[in-house]
């Protein structure tokens, strides 16, 4: 009887130990998943995402129609970096995710001065034409939905805009991107022409730069 008791008790203890080890491994795997999720959430929160438009498209096949969705997404960090992506999938969330990934691959820097653009610029893409003009502090983003999405993701807070071409959202977004890519820093223009900055930049721009430097110095001193 004693031997039988030992035989019946040993497997139970072994099973309990195995269960504890499996739970530990599961807990470690769960902890890794949580860390990955936190990392993804932090990366997602670092960028500003704007879904400009979502379209449903269909493909006619022998058995009928197959529907899918396309999403035009603008992604930026709100501090001078922005990108545009276009995703297509059978579900809307998957299309948006693809658009976000493509937008991150097309990031570019936008020159800014005191929250606005350095100079007037016009961008064209297909039939879309967008004109951008600098604005005084406090003006805000005077723009329609597609242009506003790009400018806000790029971190531009004061600007005037006008759409002069097609009303298609995709064309307007790409025309806005073309305009932002055409911007130049006044210092770069002065260096290319071999002139001092005062001969290239307008007086209002120089005053705003001086005021910005004074504010920065005051913050450092405080």
mmCIF file of N, CA and C in Angstrom, residues 65-177:
data_model
loop_
_atom_site.group_PDB
_atom_site.id
_atom_site.type_symbol
_atom_site.label_atom_id
_atom_site.label_comp_id
_atom_site.label_asym_id
_atom_site.label_seq_id
_atom_site.Cartn_x
_atom_site.Cartn_y
_atom_site.Cartn_z
ATOM 1 N N UNK A 65 -18.885 40.613 -58.457
ATOM 2 C CA UNK A 65 -18.008 41.740 -58.112
ATOM 3 C C UNK A 65 -17.242 41.442 -56.823
ATOM 4 N N UNK A 66 -16.005 41.906 -56.824
ATOM 5 C CA UNK A 66 -15.173 41.816 -55.623
ATOM 6 C C UNK A 66 -14.877 43.231 -55.152
ATOM 7 N N UNK A 67 -15.269 43.524 -53.922
ATOM 8 C CA UNK A 67 -15.113 44.871 -53.381
ATOM 9 C C UNK A 67 -13.861 44.960 -52.510
ATOM 10 N N UNK A 68 -13.240 46.103 -52.573
ATOM 11 C CA UNK A 68 -12.102 46.410 -51.702
ATOM 12 C C UNK A 68 -12.145 47.900 -51.389
ATOM 13 N N UNK A 69 -11.267 48.340 -50.484
ATOM 14 C CA UNK A 69 -11.270 49.724 -50.017
ATOM 15 C C UNK A 69 -9.876 50.332 -50.186
ATOM 16 N N UNK A 70 -9.863 51.616 -50.507
ATOM 17 C CA UNK A 70 -8.611 52.365 -50.596
ATOM 18 C C UNK A 70 -8.658 53.510 -49.591
ATOM 19 N N UNK A 71 -7.516 53.822 -49.008
ATOM 20 C CA UNK A 71 -7.434 54.880 -47.989
ATOM 21 C C UNK A 71 -6.236 55.776 -48.282
ATOM 22 N N UNK A 72 -6.483 57.069 -48.292
ATOM 23 C CA UNK A 72 -5.416 58.056 -48.434
ATOM 24 C C UNK A 72 -5.114 58.614 -47.044
ATOM 25 N N UNK A 73 -3.882 58.418 -46.581
ATOM 26 C CA UNK A 73 -3.509 58.731 -45.196
ATOM 27 C C UNK A 73 -2.325 59.689 -45.204
ATOM 28 N N UNK A 74 -2.368 60.677 -44.308
ATOM 29 C CA UNK A 74 -1.260 61.610 -44.100
ATOM 30 C C UNK A 74 -0.712 61.371 -42.698
ATOM 31 N N UNK A 75 0.600 61.213 -42.592
ATOM 32 C CA UNK A 75 1.259 60.946 -41.304
ATOM 33 C C UNK A 75 2.386 61.955 -41.120
ATOM 34 N N UNK A 76 2.498 62.513 -39.933
ATOM 35 C CA UNK A 76 3.578 63.440 -39.616
ATOM 36 C C UNK A 76 3.840 63.460 -38.127
ATOM 37 N N UNK A 77 4.945 64.086 -37.756
ATOM 38 C CA UNK A 77 5.287 64.199 -36.340
ATOM 39 C C UNK A 77 4.886 65.547 -35.752
ATOM 40 N N UNK A 78 4.258 66.419 -36.554
ATOM 41 C CA UNK A 78 3.872 67.738 -36.066
ATOM 42 C C UNK A 78 5.031 68.672 -35.834
ATOM 43 N N UNK A 79 6.218 68.309 -36.338
ATOM 44 C CA UNK A 79 7.414 69.121 -36.114
ATOM 45 C C UNK A 79 8.264 69.202 -37.375
ATOM 46 N N UNK A 80 7.608 69.273 -38.534
ATOM 47 C CA UNK A 80 8.343 69.489 -39.780
ATOM 48 C C UNK A 80 8.543 68.258 -40.630
ATOM 49 N N UNK A 81 8.039 67.106 -40.220
ATOM 50 C CA UNK A 81 8.178 65.882 -41.006
ATOM 51 C C UNK A 81 6.783 65.384 -41.374
ATOM 52 N N UNK A 82 6.586 65.048 -42.640
ATOM 53 C CA UNK A 82 5.274 64.611 -43.107
ATOM 54 C C UNK A 82 5.450 63.657 -44.276
ATOM 55 N N UNK A 83 4.467 62.786 -44.473
ATOM 56 C CA UNK A 83 4.469 61.841 -45.584
ATOM 57 C C UNK A 83 3.039 61.469 -45.933
ATOM 58 N N UNK A 84 2.827 61.029 -47.171
ATOM 59 C CA UNK A 84 1.495 60.661 -47.664
ATOM 60 C C UNK A 84 1.557 59.233 -48.181
ATOM 61 N N UNK A 85 0.541 58.441 -47.831
ATOM 62 C CA UNK A 85 0.492 57.050 -48.274
ATOM 63 C C UNK A 85 -0.886 56.679 -48.773
ATOM 64 N N UNK A 86 -0.923 55.680 -49.649
ATOM 65 C CA UNK A 86 -2.172 55.213 -50.256
ATOM 66 C C UNK A 86 -2.213 53.703 -50.097
ATOM 67 N N UNK A 87 -3.216 53.213 -49.362
ATOM 68 C CA UNK A 87 -3.320 51.783 -49.090
ATOM 69 C C UNK A 87 -4.599 51.200 -49.654
ATOM 70 N N UNK A 88 -4.529 49.924 -50.028
ATOM 71 C CA UNK A 88 -5.682 49.223 -50.588
ATOM 72 C C UNK A 88 -5.758 47.841 -49.956
ATOM 73 N N UNK A 89 -6.971 47.462 -49.508
ATOM 74 C CA UNK A 89 -7.167 46.153 -48.886
ATOM 75 C C UNK A 89 -8.659 45.829 -48.933
ATOM 76 N N UNK A 90 -8.984 44.609 -48.496
ATOM 77 C CA UNK A 90 -10.380 44.180 -48.497
ATOM 78 C C UNK A 90 -11.152 44.737 -47.309
ATOM 79 N N UNK A 91 -10.444 45.236 -46.296
ATOM 80 C CA UNK A 91 -11.082 45.827 -45.128
ATOM 81 C C UNK A 91 -10.514 47.226 -44.909
ATOM 82 N N UNK A 92 -11.348 48.102 -44.323
ATOM 83 C CA UNK A 92 -10.935 49.488 -44.119
ATOM 84 C C UNK A 92 -9.745 49.604 -43.164
ATOM 85 N N UNK A 93 -9.730 48.938 -41.993
ATOM 86 C CA UNK A 93 -8.566 49.069 -41.105
ATOM 87 C C UNK A 93 -7.259 48.615 -41.761
ATOM 88 N N UNK A 94 -7.319 47.536 -42.540
ATOM 89 C CA UNK A 94 -6.111 47.066 -43.212
ATOM 90 C C UNK A 94 -5.647 48.075 -44.258
ATOM 91 N N UNK A 95 -6.585 48.699 -44.977
ATOM 92 C CA UNK A 95 -6.214 49.711 -45.969
ATOM 93 C C UNK A 95 -5.556 50.910 -45.293
ATOM 94 N N UNK A 96 -6.093 51.337 -44.140
ATOM 95 C CA UNK A 96 -5.500 52.463 -43.417
ATOM 96 C C UNK A 96 -4.100 52.095 -42.920
ATOM 97 N N UNK A 97 -3.938 50.879 -42.405
ATOM 98 C CA UNK A 97 -2.616 50.449 -41.923
ATOM 99 C C UNK A 97 -1.596 50.439 -43.052
ATOM 100 N N UNK A 98 -1.995 49.958 -44.229
ATOM 101 C CA UNK A 98 -1.082 49.974 -45.371
ATOM 102 C C UNK A 98 -0.734 51.405 -45.782
ATOM 103 N N UNK A 99 -1.723 52.292 -45.740
ATOM 104 C CA UNK A 99 -1.451 53.686 -46.065
ATOM 105 C C UNK A 99 -0.482 54.332 -45.088
ATOM 106 N N UNK A 100 -0.614 54.005 -43.803
ATOM 107 C CA UNK A 100 0.293 54.556 -42.787
ATOM 108 C C UNK A 100 1.722 54.078 -43.034
ATOM 109 N N UNK A 101 1.891 52.793 -43.333
ATOM 110 C CA UNK A 101 3.228 52.262 -43.587
ATOM 111 C C UNK A 101 3.856 52.912 -44.817
ATOM 112 N N UNK A 102 3.056 53.106 -45.859
ATOM 113 C CA UNK A 102 3.595 53.754 -47.059
ATOM 114 C C UNK A 102 3.936 55.210 -46.798
ATOM 115 N N UNK A 103 3.118 55.889 -45.979
ATOM 116 C CA UNK A 103 3.399 57.287 -45.660
ATOM 117 C C UNK A 103 4.708 57.425 -44.888
ATOM 118 N N UNK A 104 4.982 56.496 -43.979
ATOM 119 C CA UNK A 104 6.228 56.567 -43.212
ATOM 120 C C UNK A 104 7.454 56.362 -44.097
ATOM 121 N N UNK A 105 7.276 55.644 -45.208
ATOM 122 C CA UNK A 105 8.391 55.437 -46.126
ATOM 123 C C UNK A 105 8.671 56.670 -46.980
ATOM 124 N N UNK A 106 7.719 57.606 -47.056
ATOM 125 C CA UNK A 106 7.874 58.780 -47.923
ATOM 126 C C UNK A 106 8.023 60.063 -47.112
ATOM 127 N N UNK A 107 8.549 59.970 -45.875
ATOM 128 C CA UNK A 107 8.732 61.157 -45.047
ATOM 129 C C UNK A 107 9.698 62.139 -45.707
ATOM 130 N N UNK A 108 9.434 63.439 -45.523
ATOM 131 C CA UNK A 108 10.376 64.479 -45.965
ATOM 132 C C UNK A 108 10.240 65.665 -45.013
ATOM 133 N N UNK A 109 11.271 66.501 -44.982
ATOM 134 C CA UNK A 109 11.310 67.647 -44.086
ATOM 135 C C UNK A 109 10.702 68.873 -44.756
ATOM 136 N N UNK A 110 9.986 69.672 -43.977
ATOM 137 C CA UNK A 110 9.337 70.886 -44.476
ATOM 138 C C UNK A 110 9.989 72.085 -43.797
ATOM 139 N N UNK A 111 10.570 73.031 -44.566
ATOM 140 C CA UNK A 111 11.137 74.242 -43.939
ATOM 141 C C UNK A 111 10.036 75.076 -43.296
ATOM 142 N N UNK A 112 10.272 75.522 -42.065
ATOM 143 C CA UNK A 112 9.305 76.339 -41.344
ATOM 144 C C UNK A 112 10.024 77.472 -40.630
ATOM 145 N N UNK A 113 9.300 78.583 -40.467
ATOM 146 C CA UNK A 113 9.825 79.726 -39.724
ATOM 147 C C UNK A 113 8.700 80.263 -38.855
ATOM 148 N N UNK A 114 8.846 80.147 -37.553
ATOM 149 C CA UNK A 114 7.856 80.642 -36.604
ATOM 150 C C UNK A 114 6.461 80.078 -36.887
ATOM 151 N N UNK A 115 6.385 78.788 -37.209
ATOM 152 C CA UNK A 115 5.097 78.143 -37.409
ATOM 153 C C UNK A 115 4.450 78.364 -38.749
ATOM 154 N N UNK A 116 5.130 79.015 -39.680
ATOM 155 C CA UNK A 116 4.588 79.236 -41.014
ATOM 156 C C UNK A 116 5.636 78.869 -42.062
ATOM 157 N N UNK A 117 5.294 79.020 -43.346
ATOM 158 C CA UNK A 117 6.229 78.662 -44.415
ATOM 159 C C UNK A 117 7.110 79.869 -44.741
ATOM 160 N N UNK A 118 8.289 79.668 -45.316
ATOM 161 C CA UNK A 118 9.212 80.795 -45.546
ATOM 162 C C UNK A 118 8.762 81.749 -46.640
ATOM 163 N N UNK A 119 8.071 81.258 -47.662
ATOM 164 C CA UNK A 119 7.734 82.106 -48.804
ATOM 165 C C UNK A 119 6.520 81.531 -49.531
ATOM 166 N N UNK A 120 5.848 82.305 -50.371
ATOM 167 C CA UNK A 120 4.731 81.763 -51.155
ATOM 168 C C UNK A 120 5.220 80.696 -52.126
ATOM 169 N N UNK A 121 4.372 79.711 -52.358
ATOM 170 C CA UNK A 121 4.756 78.615 -53.234
ATOM 171 C C UNK A 121 3.491 78.012 -53.830
ATOM 172 N N UNK A 122 3.626 77.471 -55.037
ATOM 173 C CA UNK A 122 2.504 76.814 -55.711
ATOM 174 C C UNK A 122 2.933 75.418 -56.125
ATOM 175 N N UNK A 123 2.081 74.437 -55.834
ATOM 176 C CA UNK A 123 2.363 73.057 -56.191
ATOM 177 C C UNK A 123 1.323 72.505 -57.131
ATOM 178 N N UNK A 124 1.765 71.648 -58.054
ATOM 179 C CA UNK A 124 0.872 71.042 -59.032
ATOM 180 C C UNK A 124 1.107 69.538 -59.072
ATOM 181 N N UNK A 125 0.005 68.798 -59.159
ATOM 182 C CA UNK A 125 0.065 67.344 -59.290
ATOM 183 C C UNK A 125 -1.175 66.912 -60.061
ATOM 184 N N UNK A 126 -0.965 66.325 -61.241
ATOM 185 C CA UNK A 126 -2.078 65.956 -62.120
ATOM 186 C C UNK A 126 -2.909 67.212 -62.390
ATOM 187 N N UNK A 127 -4.202 67.183 -62.052
ATOM 188 C CA UNK A 127 -5.052 68.357 -62.269
ATOM 189 C C UNK A 127 -5.176 69.220 -61.024
ATOM 190 N N UNK A 128 -4.500 68.858 -59.940
ATOM 191 C CA UNK A 128 -4.582 69.620 -58.697
ATOM 192 C C UNK A 128 -3.543 70.730 -58.651
ATOM 193 N N UNK A 129 -3.972 71.912 -58.249
ATOM 194 C CA UNK A 129 -3.084 73.075 -58.108
ATOM 195 C C UNK A 129 -3.388 73.722 -56.759
ATOM 196 N N UNK A 130 -2.379 73.878 -55.926
ATOM 197 C CA UNK A 130 -2.552 74.449 -54.588
ATOM 198 C C UNK A 130 -1.545 75.572 -54.405
ATOM 199 N N UNK A 131 -2.026 76.716 -53.928
ATOM 200 C CA UNK A 131 -1.173 77.870 -53.651
ATOM 201 C C UNK A 131 -1.119 78.088 -52.146
ATOM 202 N N UNK A 132 0.091 78.205 -51.603
ATOM 203 C CA UNK A 132 0.311 78.427 -50.175
ATOM 204 C C UNK A 132 1.014 79.762 -49.973
ATOM 205 N N UNK A 133 0.623 80.459 -48.916
ATOM 206 C CA UNK A 133 1.202 81.783 -48.634
ATOM 207 C C UNK A 133 1.449 81.914 -47.139
ATOM 208 N N UNK A 134 2.579 82.507 -46.728
ATOM 209 C CA UNK A 134 2.827 82.672 -45.287
ATOM 210 C C UNK A 134 1.779 83.567 -44.639
ATOM 211 N N UNK A 135 1.588 83.379 -43.345
ATOM 212 C CA UNK A 135 0.610 84.158 -42.587
ATOM 213 C C UNK A 135 1.215 84.593 -41.263
ATOM 214 N N UNK A 136 0.644 85.674 -40.691
ATOM 215 C CA UNK A 136 1.122 86.201 -39.415
ATOM 216 C C UNK A 136 0.754 85.249 -38.282
ATOM 217 N N UNK A 137 1.504 85.277 -37.184
ATOM 218 C CA UNK A 137 1.163 84.411 -36.039
ATOM 219 C C UNK A 137 -0.253 84.678 -35.539
ATOM 220 N N UNK A 138 -0.967 83.594 -35.259
ATOM 221 C CA UNK A 138 -2.343 83.709 -34.813
ATOM 222 C C UNK A 138 -3.375 83.588 -35.914
ATOM 223 N N UNK A 139 -2.929 83.536 -37.154
ATOM 224 C CA UNK A 139 -3.873 83.431 -38.269
ATOM 225 C C UNK A 139 -4.546 82.071 -38.298
ATOM 226 N N UNK A 140 -3.777 81.019 -38.034
ATOM 227 C CA UNK A 140 -4.307 79.662 -38.112
ATOM 228 C C UNK A 140 -4.124 79.079 -39.500
ATOM 229 N N UNK A 141 -4.608 77.880 -39.675
ATOM 230 C CA UNK A 141 -4.507 77.188 -40.967
ATOM 231 C C UNK A 141 -5.782 77.473 -41.744
ATOM 232 N N UNK A 142 -5.703 78.369 -42.702
ATOM 233 C CA UNK A 142 -6.845 78.715 -43.547
ATOM 234 C C UNK A 142 -6.775 77.815 -44.776
ATOM 235 N N UNK A 143 -7.422 76.664 -44.691
ATOM 236 C CA UNK A 143 -7.324 75.676 -45.760
ATOM 237 C C UNK A 143 -8.493 74.718 -45.659
ATOM 238 N N UNK A 144 -8.767 74.022 -46.761
ATOM 239 C CA UNK A 144 -9.791 72.996 -46.783
ATOM 240 C C UNK A 144 -9.306 71.709 -46.135
ATOM 241 N N UNK A 145 -10.170 70.705 -46.154
ATOM 242 C CA UNK A 145 -9.875 69.463 -45.451
ATOM 243 C C UNK A 145 -8.607 68.759 -45.891
ATOM 244 N N UNK A 146 -8.421 68.441 -47.182
ATOM 245 C CA UNK A 146 -7.203 67.729 -47.600
ATOM 246 C C UNK A 146 -5.927 68.522 -47.349
ATOM 247 N N UNK A 147 -5.948 69.834 -47.671
ATOM 248 C CA UNK A 147 -4.754 70.669 -47.451
ATOM 249 C C UNK A 147 -4.484 70.820 -45.961
ATOM 250 N N UNK A 148 -5.531 70.994 -45.176
ATOM 251 C CA UNK A 148 -5.374 71.152 -43.731
ATOM 252 C C UNK A 148 -4.726 69.922 -43.106
ATOM 253 N N UNK A 149 -5.124 68.735 -43.562
ATOM 254 C CA UNK A 149 -4.553 67.506 -43.001
ATOM 255 C C UNK A 149 -3.045 67.466 -43.205
ATOM 256 N N UNK A 150 -2.583 67.828 -44.393
ATOM 257 C CA UNK A 150 -1.141 67.799 -44.674
ATOM 258 C C UNK A 150 -0.408 68.848 -43.854
ATOM 259 N N UNK A 151 -0.950 70.056 -43.798
ATOM 260 C CA UNK A 151 -0.265 71.145 -43.104
ATOM 261 C C UNK A 151 -0.212 70.908 -41.593
ATOM 262 N N UNK A 152 -1.285 70.390 -41.013
ATOM 263 C CA UNK A 152 -1.279 70.137 -39.570
ATOM 264 C C UNK A 152 -0.319 69.015 -39.208
ATOM 265 N N UNK A 153 -0.260 67.983 -40.025
ATOM 266 C CA UNK A 153 0.698 66.909 -39.750
ATOM 267 C C UNK A 153 2.135 67.381 -39.893
ATOM 268 N N UNK A 154 2.354 68.381 -40.754
ATOM 269 C CA UNK A 154 3.706 68.922 -40.938
ATOM 270 C C UNK A 154 4.085 69.915 -39.850
ATOM 271 N N UNK A 155 3.145 70.312 -38.992
ATOM 272 C CA UNK A 155 3.465 71.253 -37.922
ATOM 273 C C UNK A 155 3.394 72.708 -38.338
ATOM 274 N N UNK A 156 2.648 73.027 -39.385
ATOM 275 C CA UNK A 156 2.461 74.414 -39.832
ATOM 276 C C UNK A 156 1.172 74.941 -39.202
ATOM 277 N N UNK A 157 1.277 76.039 -38.440
ATOM 278 C CA UNK A 157 0.143 76.542 -37.669
ATOM 279 C C UNK A 157 -0.485 77.799 -38.255
ATOM 280 N N UNK A 158 0.237 78.536 -39.077
ATOM 281 C CA UNK A 158 -0.278 79.783 -39.656
ATOM 282 C C UNK A 158 0.045 79.790 -41.140
ATOM 283 N N UNK A 159 -0.994 79.734 -41.985
ATOM 284 C CA UNK A 159 -0.772 79.701 -43.420
ATOM 285 C C UNK A 159 -2.081 80.015 -44.130
ATOM 286 N N UNK A 160 -1.985 80.592 -45.309
ATOM 287 C CA UNK A 160 -3.122 80.835 -46.184
ATOM 288 C C UNK A 160 -2.989 79.934 -47.405
ATOM 289 N N UNK A 161 -4.092 79.376 -47.863
ATOM 290 C CA UNK A 161 -4.026 78.455 -48.996
ATOM 291 C C UNK A 161 -5.222 78.681 -49.908
ATOM 292 N N UNK A 162 -5.050 78.254 -51.167
ATOM 293 C CA UNK A 162 -6.114 78.347 -52.158
ATOM 294 C C UNK A 162 -5.945 77.206 -53.153
ATOM 295 N N UNK A 163 -7.033 76.477 -53.386
ATOM 296 C CA UNK A 163 -7.013 75.412 -54.392
ATOM 297 C C UNK A 163 -7.446 76.013 -55.724
ATOM 298 N N UNK A 164 -6.598 75.883 -56.733
ATOM 299 C CA UNK A 164 -6.841 76.507 -58.033
ATOM 300 C C UNK A 164 -7.168 75.499 -59.121
ATOM 301 N N UNK A 165 -7.228 74.220 -58.800
ATOM 302 C CA UNK A 165 -7.443 73.206 -59.827
ATOM 303 C C UNK A 165 -8.548 72.244 -59.455
ATOM 304 N N UNK A 166 -8.256 70.971 -59.608
ATOM 305 C CA UNK A 166 -9.231 69.916 -59.377
ATOM 306 C C UNK A 166 -9.671 69.882 -57.913
ATOM 307 N N UNK A 167 -10.916 69.432 -57.709
ATOM 308 C CA UNK A 167 -11.432 69.275 -56.356
ATOM 309 C C UNK A 167 -11.257 67.852 -55.836
ATOM 310 N N UNK A 168 -10.573 66.995 -56.581
ATOM 311 C CA UNK A 168 -10.314 65.630 -56.143
ATOM 312 C C UNK A 168 -9.340 65.636 -54.971
ATOM 313 N N UNK A 169 -9.702 64.934 -53.886
ATOM 314 C CA UNK A 169 -8.886 64.974 -52.666
ATOM 315 C C UNK A 169 -7.474 64.441 -52.904
ATOM 316 N N UNK A 170 -7.347 63.391 -53.707
ATOM 317 C CA UNK A 170 -6.027 62.802 -53.948
ATOM 318 C C UNK A 170 -5.134 63.793 -54.683
ATOM 319 N N UNK A 171 -5.682 64.457 -55.713
ATOM 320 C CA UNK A 171 -4.892 65.437 -56.452
ATOM 321 C C UNK A 171 -4.514 66.622 -55.569
ATOM 322 N N UNK A 172 -5.442 67.061 -54.709
ATOM 323 C CA UNK A 172 -5.154 68.200 -53.838
ATOM 324 C C UNK A 172 -4.046 67.859 -52.846
ATOM 325 N N UNK A 173 -4.101 66.668 -52.263
ATOM 326 C CA UNK A 173 -3.070 66.265 -51.301
ATOM 327 C C UNK A 173 -1.704 66.199 -51.969
ATOM 328 N N UNK A 174 -1.631 65.591 -53.137
ATOM 329 C CA UNK A 174 -0.334 65.486 -53.825
ATOM 330 C C UNK A 174 0.158 66.860 -54.298
ATOM 331 N N UNK A 175 -0.758 67.753 -54.660
ATOM 332 C CA UNK A 175 -0.344 69.110 -55.028
ATOM 333 C C UNK A 175 0.193 69.850 -53.806
ATOM 334 N N UNK A 176 -0.413 69.645 -52.643
ATOM 335 C CA UNK A 176 0.097 70.258 -51.409
ATOM 336 C C UNK A 176 1.478 69.737 -51.068
ATOM 337 N N UNK A 177 1.673 68.429 -51.236
ATOM 338 C CA UNK A 177 2.995 67.851 -50.983
ATOM 339 C C UNK A 177 4.023 68.429 -51.944
#
